[in-house]
XYZ file of C-alpha atoms in Angstrom:
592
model
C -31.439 -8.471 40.610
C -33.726 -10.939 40.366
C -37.016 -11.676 38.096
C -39.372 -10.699 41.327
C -37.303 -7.771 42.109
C -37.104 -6.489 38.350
C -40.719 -6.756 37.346
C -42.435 -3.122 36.203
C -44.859 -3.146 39.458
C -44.269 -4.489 43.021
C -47.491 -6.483 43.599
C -49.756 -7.926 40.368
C -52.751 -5.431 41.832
C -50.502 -2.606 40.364
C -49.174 -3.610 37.287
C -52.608 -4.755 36.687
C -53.685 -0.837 37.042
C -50.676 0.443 35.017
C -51.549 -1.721 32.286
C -55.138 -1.327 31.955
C -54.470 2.771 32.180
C -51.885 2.265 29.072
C -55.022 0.229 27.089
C -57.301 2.933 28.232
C -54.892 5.667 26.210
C -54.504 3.396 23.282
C -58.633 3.160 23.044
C -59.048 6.670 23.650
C -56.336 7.403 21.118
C -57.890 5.300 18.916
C -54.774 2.710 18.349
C -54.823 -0.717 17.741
C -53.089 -2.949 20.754
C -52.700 -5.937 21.887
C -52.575 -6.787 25.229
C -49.824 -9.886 26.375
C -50.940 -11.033 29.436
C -48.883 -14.083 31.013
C -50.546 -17.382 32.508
C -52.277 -15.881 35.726
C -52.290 -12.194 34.852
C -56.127 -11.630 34.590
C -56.547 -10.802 30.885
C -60.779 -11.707 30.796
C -60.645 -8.937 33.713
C -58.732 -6.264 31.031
C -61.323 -7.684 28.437
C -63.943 -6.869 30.610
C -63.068 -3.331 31.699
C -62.406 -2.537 28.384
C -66.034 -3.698 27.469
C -67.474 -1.552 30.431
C -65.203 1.365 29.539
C -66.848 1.319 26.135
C -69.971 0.770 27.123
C -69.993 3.822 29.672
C -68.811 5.977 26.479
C -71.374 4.639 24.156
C -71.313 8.016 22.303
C -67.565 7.821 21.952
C -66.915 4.586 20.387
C -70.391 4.051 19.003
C -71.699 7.262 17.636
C -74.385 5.397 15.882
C -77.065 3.531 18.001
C -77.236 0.365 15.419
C -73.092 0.123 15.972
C -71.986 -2.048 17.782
C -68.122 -3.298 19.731
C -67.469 -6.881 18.445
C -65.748 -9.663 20.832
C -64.715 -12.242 19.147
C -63.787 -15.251 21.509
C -62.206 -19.036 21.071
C -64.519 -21.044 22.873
C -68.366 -20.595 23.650
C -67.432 -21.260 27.003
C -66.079 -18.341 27.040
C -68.090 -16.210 24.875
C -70.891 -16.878 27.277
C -68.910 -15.626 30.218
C -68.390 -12.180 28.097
C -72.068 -12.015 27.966
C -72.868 -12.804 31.385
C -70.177 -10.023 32.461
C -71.374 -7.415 30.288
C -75.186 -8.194 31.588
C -75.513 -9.304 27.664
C -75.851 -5.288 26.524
C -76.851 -5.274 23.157
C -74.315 -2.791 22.511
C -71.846 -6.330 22.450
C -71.428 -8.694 19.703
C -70.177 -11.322 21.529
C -69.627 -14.603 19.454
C -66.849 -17.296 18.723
C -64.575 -16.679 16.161
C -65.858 -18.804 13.448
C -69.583 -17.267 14.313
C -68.770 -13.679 14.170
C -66.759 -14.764 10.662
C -69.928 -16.328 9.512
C -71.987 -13.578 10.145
C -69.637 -10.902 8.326
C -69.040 -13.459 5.047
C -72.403 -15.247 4.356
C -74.587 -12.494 3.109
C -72.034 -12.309 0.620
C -72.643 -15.348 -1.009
C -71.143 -14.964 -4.658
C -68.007 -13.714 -3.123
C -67.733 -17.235 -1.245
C -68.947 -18.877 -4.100
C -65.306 -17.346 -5.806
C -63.473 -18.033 -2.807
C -64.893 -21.485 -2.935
C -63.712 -22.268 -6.165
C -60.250 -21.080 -5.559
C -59.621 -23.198 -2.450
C -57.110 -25.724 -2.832
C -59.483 -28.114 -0.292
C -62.402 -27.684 -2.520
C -60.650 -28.725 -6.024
C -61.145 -32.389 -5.592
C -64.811 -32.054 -5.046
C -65.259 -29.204 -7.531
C -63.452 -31.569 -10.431
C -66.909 -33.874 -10.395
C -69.595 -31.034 -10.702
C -67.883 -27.678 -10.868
C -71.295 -25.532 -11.717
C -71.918 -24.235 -8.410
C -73.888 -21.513 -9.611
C -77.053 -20.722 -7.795
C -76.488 -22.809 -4.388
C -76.313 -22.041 -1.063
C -73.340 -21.555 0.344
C -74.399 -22.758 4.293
C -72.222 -23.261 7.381
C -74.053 -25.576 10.618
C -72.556 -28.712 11.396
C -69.145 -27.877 10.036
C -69.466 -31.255 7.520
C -68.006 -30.093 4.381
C -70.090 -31.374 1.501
C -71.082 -31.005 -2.069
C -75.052 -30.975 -2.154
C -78.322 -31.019 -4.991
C -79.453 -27.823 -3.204
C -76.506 -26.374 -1.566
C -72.916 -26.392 -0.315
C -71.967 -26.840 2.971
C -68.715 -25.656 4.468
C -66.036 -27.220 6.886
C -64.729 -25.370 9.983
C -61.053 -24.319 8.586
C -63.353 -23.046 5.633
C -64.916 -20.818 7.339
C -61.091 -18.089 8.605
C -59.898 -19.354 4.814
C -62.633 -17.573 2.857
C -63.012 -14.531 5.507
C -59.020 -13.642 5.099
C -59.876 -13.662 1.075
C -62.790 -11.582 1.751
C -60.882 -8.738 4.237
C -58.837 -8.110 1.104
C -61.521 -6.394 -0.460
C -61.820 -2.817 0.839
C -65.472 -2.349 0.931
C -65.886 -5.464 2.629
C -63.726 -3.693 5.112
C -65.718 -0.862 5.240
C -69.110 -2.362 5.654
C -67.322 -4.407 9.057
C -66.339 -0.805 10.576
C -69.631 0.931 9.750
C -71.080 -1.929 11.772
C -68.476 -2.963 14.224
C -65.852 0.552 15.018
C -64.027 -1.591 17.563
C -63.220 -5.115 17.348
C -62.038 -7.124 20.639
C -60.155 -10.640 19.923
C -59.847 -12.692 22.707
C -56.962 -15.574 22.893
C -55.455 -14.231 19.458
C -52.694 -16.722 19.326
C -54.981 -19.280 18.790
C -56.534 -17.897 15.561
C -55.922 -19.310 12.580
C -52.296 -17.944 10.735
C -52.979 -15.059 8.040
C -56.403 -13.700 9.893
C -55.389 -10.845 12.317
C -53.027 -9.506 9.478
C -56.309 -10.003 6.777
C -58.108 -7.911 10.047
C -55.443 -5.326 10.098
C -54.778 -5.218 6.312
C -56.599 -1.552 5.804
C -55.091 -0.117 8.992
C -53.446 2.900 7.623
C -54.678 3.203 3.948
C -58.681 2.713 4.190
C -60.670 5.796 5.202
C -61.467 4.231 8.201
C -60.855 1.230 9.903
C -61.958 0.006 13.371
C -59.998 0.000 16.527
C -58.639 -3.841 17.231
C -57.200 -4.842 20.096
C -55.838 -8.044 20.638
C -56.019 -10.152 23.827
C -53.925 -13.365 24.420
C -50.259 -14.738 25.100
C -48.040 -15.984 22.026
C -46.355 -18.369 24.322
C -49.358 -20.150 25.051
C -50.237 -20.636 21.527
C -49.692 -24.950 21.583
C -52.408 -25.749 18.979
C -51.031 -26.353 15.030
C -51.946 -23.913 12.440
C -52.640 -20.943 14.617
C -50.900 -17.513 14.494
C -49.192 -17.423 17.882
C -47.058 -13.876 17.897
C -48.584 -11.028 15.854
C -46.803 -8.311 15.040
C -48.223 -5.030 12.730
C -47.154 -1.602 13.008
C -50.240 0.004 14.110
C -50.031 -2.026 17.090
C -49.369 -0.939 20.462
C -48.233 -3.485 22.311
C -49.257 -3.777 26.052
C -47.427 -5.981 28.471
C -49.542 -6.591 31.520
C -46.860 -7.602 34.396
C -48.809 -9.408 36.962
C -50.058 -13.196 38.144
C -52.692 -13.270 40.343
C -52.715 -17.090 40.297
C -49.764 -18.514 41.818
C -47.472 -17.999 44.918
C -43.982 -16.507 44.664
C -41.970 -19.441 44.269
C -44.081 -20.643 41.351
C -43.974 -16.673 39.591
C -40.196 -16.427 40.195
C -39.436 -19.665 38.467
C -42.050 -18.437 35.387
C -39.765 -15.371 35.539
C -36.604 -17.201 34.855
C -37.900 -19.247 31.967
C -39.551 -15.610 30.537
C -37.498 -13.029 31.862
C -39.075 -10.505 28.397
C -42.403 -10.909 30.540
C -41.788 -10.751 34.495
C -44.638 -11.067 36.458
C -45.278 -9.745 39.932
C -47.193 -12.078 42.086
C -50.619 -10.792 44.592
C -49.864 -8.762 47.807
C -50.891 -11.428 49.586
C -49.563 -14.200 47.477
C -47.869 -17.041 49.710
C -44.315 -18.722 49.116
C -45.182 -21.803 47.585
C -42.311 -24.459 46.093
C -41.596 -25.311 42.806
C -39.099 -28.712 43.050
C -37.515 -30.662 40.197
C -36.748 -34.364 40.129
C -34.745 -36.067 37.076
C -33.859 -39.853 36.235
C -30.483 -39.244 35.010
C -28.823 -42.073 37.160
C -31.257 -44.912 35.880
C -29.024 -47.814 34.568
C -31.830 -49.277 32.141
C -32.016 -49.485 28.100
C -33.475 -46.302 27.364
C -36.660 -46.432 24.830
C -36.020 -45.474 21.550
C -37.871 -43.540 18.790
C -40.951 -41.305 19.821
C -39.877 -42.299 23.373
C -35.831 -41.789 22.693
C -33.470 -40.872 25.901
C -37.086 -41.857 27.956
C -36.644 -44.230 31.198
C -38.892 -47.469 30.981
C -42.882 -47.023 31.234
C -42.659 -49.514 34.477
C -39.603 -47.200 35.609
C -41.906 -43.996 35.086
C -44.534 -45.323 36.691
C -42.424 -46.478 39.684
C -40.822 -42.555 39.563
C -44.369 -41.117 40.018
C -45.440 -43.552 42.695
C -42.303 -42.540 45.061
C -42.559 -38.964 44.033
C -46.391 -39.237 45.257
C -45.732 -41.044 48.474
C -41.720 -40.792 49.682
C -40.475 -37.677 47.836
C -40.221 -34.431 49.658
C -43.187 -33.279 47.874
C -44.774 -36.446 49.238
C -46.316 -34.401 52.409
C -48.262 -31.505 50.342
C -49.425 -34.113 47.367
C -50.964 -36.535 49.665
C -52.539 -33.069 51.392
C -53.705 -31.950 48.770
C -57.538 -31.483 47.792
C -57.018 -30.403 44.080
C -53.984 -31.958 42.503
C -53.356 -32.501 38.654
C -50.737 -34.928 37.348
C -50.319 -33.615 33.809
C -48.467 -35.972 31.108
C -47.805 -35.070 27.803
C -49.427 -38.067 25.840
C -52.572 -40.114 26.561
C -50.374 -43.626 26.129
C -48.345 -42.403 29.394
C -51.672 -41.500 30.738
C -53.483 -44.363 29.679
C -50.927 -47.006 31.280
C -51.638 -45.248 34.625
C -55.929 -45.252 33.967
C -56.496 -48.451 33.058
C -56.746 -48.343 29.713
C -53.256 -49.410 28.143
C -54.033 -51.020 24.748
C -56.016 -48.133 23.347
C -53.209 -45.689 22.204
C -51.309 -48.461 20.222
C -54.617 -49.346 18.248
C -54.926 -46.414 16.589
C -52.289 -44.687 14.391
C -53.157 -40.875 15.603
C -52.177 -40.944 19.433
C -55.083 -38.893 20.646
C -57.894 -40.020 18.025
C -59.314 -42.444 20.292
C -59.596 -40.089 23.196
C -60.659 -37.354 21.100
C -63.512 -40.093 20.066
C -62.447 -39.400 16.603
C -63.660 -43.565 16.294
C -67.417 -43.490 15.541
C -67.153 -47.087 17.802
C -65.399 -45.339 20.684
C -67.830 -42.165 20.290
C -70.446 -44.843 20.904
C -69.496 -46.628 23.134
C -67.968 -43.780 25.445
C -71.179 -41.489 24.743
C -74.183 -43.576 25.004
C -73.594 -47.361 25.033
C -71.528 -46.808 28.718
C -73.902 -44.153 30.081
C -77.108 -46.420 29.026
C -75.826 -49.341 31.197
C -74.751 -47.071 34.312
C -78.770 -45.399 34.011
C -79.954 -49.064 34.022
C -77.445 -50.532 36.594
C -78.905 -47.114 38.847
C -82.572 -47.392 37.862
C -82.970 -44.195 35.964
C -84.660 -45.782 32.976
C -86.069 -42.359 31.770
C -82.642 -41.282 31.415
C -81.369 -44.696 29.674
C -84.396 -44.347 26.838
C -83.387 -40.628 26.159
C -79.525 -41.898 25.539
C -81.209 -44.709 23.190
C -83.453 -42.814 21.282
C -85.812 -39.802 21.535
C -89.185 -42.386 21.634
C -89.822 -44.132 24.603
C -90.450 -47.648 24.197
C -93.469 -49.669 24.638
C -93.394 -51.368 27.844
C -97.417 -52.807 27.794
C -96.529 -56.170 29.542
C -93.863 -57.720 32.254
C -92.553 -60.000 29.045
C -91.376 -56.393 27.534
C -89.969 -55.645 30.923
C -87.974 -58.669 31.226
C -86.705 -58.462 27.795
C -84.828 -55.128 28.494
C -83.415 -56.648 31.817
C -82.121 -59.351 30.727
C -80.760 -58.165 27.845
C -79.032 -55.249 29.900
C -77.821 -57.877 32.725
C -76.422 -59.913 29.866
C -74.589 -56.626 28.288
C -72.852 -55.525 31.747
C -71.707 -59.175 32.499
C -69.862 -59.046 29.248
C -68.802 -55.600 29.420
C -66.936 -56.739 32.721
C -65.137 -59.765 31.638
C -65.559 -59.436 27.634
C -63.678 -57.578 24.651
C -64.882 -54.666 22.718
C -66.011 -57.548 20.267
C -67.790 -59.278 22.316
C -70.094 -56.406 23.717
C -70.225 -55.079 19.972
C -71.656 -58.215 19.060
C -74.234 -58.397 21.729
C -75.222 -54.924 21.068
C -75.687 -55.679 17.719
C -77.833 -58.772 17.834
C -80.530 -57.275 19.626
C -83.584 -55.503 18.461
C -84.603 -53.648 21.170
C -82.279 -49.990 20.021
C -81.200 -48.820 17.087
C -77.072 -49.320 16.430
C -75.723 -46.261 14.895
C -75.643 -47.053 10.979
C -71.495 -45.805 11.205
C -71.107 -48.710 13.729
C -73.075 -51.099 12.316
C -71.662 -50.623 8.786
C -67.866 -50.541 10.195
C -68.188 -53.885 11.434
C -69.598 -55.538 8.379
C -67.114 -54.019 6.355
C -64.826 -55.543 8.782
C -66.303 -58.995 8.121
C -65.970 -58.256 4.224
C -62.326 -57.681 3.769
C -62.104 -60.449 5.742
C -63.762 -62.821 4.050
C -62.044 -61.131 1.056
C -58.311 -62.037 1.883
C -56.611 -64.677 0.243
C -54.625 -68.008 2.402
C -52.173 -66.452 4.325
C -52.906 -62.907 3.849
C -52.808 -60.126 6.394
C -55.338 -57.546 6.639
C -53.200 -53.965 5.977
C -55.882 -51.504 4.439
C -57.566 -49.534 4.905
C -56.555 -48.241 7.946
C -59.873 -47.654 9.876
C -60.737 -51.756 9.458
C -57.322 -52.772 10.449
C -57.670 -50.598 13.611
C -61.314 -52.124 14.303
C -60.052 -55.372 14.286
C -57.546 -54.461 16.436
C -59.743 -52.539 18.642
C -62.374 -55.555 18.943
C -59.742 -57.868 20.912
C -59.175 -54.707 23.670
C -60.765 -55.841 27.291
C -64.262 -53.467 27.261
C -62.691 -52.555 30.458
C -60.993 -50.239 29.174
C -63.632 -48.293 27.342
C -64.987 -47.792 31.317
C -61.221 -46.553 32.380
C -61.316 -43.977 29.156
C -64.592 -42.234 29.957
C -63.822 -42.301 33.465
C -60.808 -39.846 32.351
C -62.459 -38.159 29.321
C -65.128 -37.151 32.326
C -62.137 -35.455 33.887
C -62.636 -37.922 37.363
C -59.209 -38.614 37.655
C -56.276 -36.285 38.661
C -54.746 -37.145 35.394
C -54.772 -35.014 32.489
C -52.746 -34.426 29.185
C -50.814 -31.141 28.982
C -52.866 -29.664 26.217
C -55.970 -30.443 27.645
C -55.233 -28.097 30.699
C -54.905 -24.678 29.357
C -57.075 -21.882 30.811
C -57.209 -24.166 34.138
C -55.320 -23.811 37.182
C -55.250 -26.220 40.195
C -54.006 -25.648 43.594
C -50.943 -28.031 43.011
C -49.485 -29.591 40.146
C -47.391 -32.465 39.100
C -46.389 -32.420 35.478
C -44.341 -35.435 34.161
C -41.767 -34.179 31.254
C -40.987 -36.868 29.258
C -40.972 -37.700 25.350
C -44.200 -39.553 22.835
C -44.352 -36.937 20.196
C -41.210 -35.951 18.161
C -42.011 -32.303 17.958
C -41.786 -32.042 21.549
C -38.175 -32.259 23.083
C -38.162 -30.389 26.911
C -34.404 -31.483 27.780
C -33.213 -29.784 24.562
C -35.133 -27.497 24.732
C -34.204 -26.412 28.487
C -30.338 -27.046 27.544
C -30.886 -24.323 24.627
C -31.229 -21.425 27.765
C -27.710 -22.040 29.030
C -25.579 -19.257 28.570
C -22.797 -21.181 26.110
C -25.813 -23.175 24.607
C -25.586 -22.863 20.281
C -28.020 -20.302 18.945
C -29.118 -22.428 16.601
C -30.569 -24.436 19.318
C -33.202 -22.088 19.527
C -33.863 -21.896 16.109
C -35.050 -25.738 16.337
C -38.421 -26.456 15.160
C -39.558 -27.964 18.194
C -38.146 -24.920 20.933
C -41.166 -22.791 20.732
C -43.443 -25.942 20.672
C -41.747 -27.649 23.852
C -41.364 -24.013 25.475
C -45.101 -22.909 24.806
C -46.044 -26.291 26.241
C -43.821 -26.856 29.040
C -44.759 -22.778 30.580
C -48.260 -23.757 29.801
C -47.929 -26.432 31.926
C -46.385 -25.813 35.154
C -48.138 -22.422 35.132
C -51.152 -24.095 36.143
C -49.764 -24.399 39.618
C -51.193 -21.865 42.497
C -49.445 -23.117 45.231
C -46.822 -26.297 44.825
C -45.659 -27.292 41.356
C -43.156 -30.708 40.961
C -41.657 -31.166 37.610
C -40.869 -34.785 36.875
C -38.490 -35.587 34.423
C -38.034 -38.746 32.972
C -36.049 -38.330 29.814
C -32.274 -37.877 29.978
C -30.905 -33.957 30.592
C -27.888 -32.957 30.014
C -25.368 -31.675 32.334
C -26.430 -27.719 30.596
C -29.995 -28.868 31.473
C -30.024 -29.882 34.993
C -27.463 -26.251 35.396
C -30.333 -24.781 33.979
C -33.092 -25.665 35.916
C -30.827 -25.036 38.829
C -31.129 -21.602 38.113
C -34.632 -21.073 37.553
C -35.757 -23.363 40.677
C -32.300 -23.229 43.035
C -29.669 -25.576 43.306
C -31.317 -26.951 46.365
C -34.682 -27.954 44.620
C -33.285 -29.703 41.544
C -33.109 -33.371 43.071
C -31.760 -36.493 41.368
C -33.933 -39.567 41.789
C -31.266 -42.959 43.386
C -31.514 -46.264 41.551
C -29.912 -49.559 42.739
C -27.672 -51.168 39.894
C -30.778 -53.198 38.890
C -33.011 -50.051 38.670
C -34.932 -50.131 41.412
C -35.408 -47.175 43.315
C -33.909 -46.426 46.573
């Protein structure tokens, strides 16, 4: 029997129905659940019927008319799609996670002052001035910081304090008076200890509220989040359907979860999934992050031929929405034009997470300001340079700002980093952020500092900056042409809750915790137990379904890391013998 043939409905339209009439018992009955919905299986549409269903039975769930059902979401993306769902009753507290937390924790502001106090994060800052009586305790910008007047929390401060304060039982109380049922929307991404803190009363306290719990542990691929809960008040509700990909694509998701088969739409076409390795490429494999990896000019040459003489050559040239997904931005970056970035800075994703106040800059304002000037929109080029417009009385003020911006794209298309840093900061027309400005004059001062023959090696952030000054400016253009998402390419993390009509996802190594090969070899049937017990299965499995369940249509699964014979058997079974399809080299490595 296979995966298809054994899931709990025959189409995804019915196991849809079966399992939103299971989370109707458990809310009637008031239970706590939590709802696993696969990628593709429509959980936002269970959210949302279990908002209506609530909201048609106000005088059920919300006897009192100041109560109200909290949903709690991850992004405010998607918070604001709740709201726009529910027609924004006021009957739903709809919020992110760390703004709902907020709301319950800050009126009580000694009890954070205690929590404060006892936070391991806090102690350093405490040990200078640790009378905090009589401040405010304030959360806005997420900066933590140590103030005359108040104290303002970070981000990860915000779950830390809440968990201490859900172990106080009237704190409990007072959330259920206000909120009987509480929704949580991608659970596996909330931060580890909170849904237990949430659940902690659940069977002892008078009363508690109903939770229910929305999400999929295996797509849980950010650090420090929960991932699988499991309490014994819940019920737990599988929801067996996909209505985002074609059969071929659910049937090899239903081989690499068979605890979770999903049955595709009614009307859901074939689709193909096929595989392609590099096992018979005679190079000097790279070593360390990149160990058992082909060649970066190798993988590049791979994804060419796979993109214009593989069999999936025909539908990926077709195609109008394709995604090549890579795991790090230094494969992605040698492909976009931007190759030096990723080995300037020590954390592989800081620079495109514009971590880099320079980068944040020059990505954010400094690049936008000379596209609004190269396109004539010079209302929009003062708003990116400052809120005041400038005074532009005579043609001499005029010329100034065009020559200076002429100059500034000329450099930006032959020069470093550097050199446009330099221009930008020897002009007096704009203010220079003061983080920018001071980073490269502290540059200037260690340097000046060192002794004959010395070598700049700390701090870290100066010996990057130097680095980063010599880096063509081109490729500043190349990384906010990606970080704008106008290129097909995208890391693997940065996909999830997306899906594109056909997908190419490159498996390969950069990060440690991340193995695929081993962690495909570990689902043979004579693989080692232990296997599975490695640190970095569930991260490469979470990541890997996450990816090439993105895929409606065609999915192609590039491989260019070495798999083992147990491996390739493996992914012979979950796509067919028949679509598992070594890549030819010549004795040289060139492909055939």
């Amino acid at each position: 029997m296979t995966a298809r043939e054994s899931a709990a409905a025959d189409n995804a339209e019915r196991a849809s129905e079966e399992a939103l009439a299971t989370l109707f018992a458990a809310l009637d009955s008031r239970r706590n659940f939590k709802l696993e919905a696969g990628a593709g299986a429509g959980k936002t549409y269970s959210l949302i019927q279990a908002l209506r269903r609530i909201l048609k039975n106000k005088s059920v769930y919300l006897p009192r008319s100041d109560q109200r059902v909290a949903c709690l979401t991850y992004t405010k993306v998607a918070r604001d799609e709740i709201k726009a769902r529910t027609d924004e009753d006021p009957a739903i507290f709809a919020d992110t996670l760390h703004g709902f937390l907020w709301e319950m924790i800050s009126p009580y502001q000694k009890a954070l002052a205690t929590a404060l106090r006892s936070s391991e994060t806090w102690q350093e800052r405490l040990a200078e001035n640790s009378d905090i009586s009589g401040l405010a305790i304030e959360y806005d910008l997420g900066i933590r910081g140590l103030h005359e007047d108040r104290i303002t929390l970070h981000h990860n401060d915000i779950p830390e304090f809440a968990i201490q304060l859900f172990g106080n039982e009237k704190f409990r109380s007072l959330i259920t008076d206000r909120f009987p049922v509480i929704f949580i929307d991608e659970y596996q991404d909330t931060p580890s200890g909170l849904a237990e803190a949430v659940l902690s009363g659940h069977g002892e306290d008078r009363t508690s509220p109903v939770v229910g719990f929305f999400g999929d542990h295996w797509q849980q691929i950010y650090d420090r989040t929960c991932g699988s809960i499991e309490h014994s008040s819940l019920t737990s509700i599988p929801k067996n359907a996909n209505f985002r990909s074609d059969r071929s694509v659910v049937d090899f998701l239903n081989k690499l979860r068979p605890e979770l088969p999903q049955a595709p739409r009614a009307d859901a076409d074939e689709g193909t999934v096929t595989v392609y390795h590099s096992n018979t490429w005679p190079g000097a494999r790279l070593g360390r992050n990149w160990k058992g990896q082909i060649s970066q000019e190798a993988t590049q040459a791979c994804l060419e031929w796979l993109q214009v003489a593989s069999p999936s050559s025909t539908w990926i040239q077709n195609s109008k929405d394709l995604k090549v997904l890579m795991l790090t931005h230094a494969t992605i970056a040698n492909e976009l034009g931007y190759p030096s970035l990723p080995g300037v800075f020590s954390s592989n994703d800081s620079f495109a997470n514009k971590e880099d106040p320079v980068i944040e800059f020059l990505v954010d304002t400094a690049e936008p300001a000379m596209q609004a000037f190269s396109e004539h929109k010079y209302g929009e080029l003062f708003r990116l340079l400052g809120s005041k417009r400038p005074t532009l009385t005579a043609p001499k003020d005029k010329h100034r700002w065009s020559e200076f911006f002429n100059s500034l794209i000329s450099t930006s298309s032959t020069g470093t980093i550097g050199d446009v840093l330099d221009l930008l900061n020897s002009q007096n027309l704009f203010s220079v952020p003061t983080r920018v400005v001071k980073r490269g004059r502290d540059l200037e001062e260690a340097l000046l500092s060192l002794g004959p023959g010395e070598e700049l090696e700390e701090p870290r952030k100066l010996v990057e900056h130097r680095s980063l000054r010599s880096v063509p400016y081109a490729e500043i253009r190349a990384l906010r042409s990606y970080l704008e998402d106008s290129t097909v390419f995208s890391t693997k993390h940065s996909v999830k809750g997306a899906e594109f009509d056909d997908v190419i996802v490159l498996v390969g190594r950069g990060w440690t915790k991340y193995d695929f090969a081993k962690m495909i070899a570990a689902h043979a049937p004579q693989s080692k137990p232990e296997l599975r017990q490695a640190g970095s299965f569930p991260h490469s499995r979470n990541l890997f379904y996450v990816s090439a369940s993105r895929a409606k249509h065609n999915l192609a699964l590039l491989f260019v890391q070495e798999l083992s014979d147990d491996a390739v058997a493996v992914l012979e079974d979950w796509a067919g013998q028949e679509n598992v399809i070594s890549i030819e080299f010549d004795e040289a490595g060139v492909l055939l």
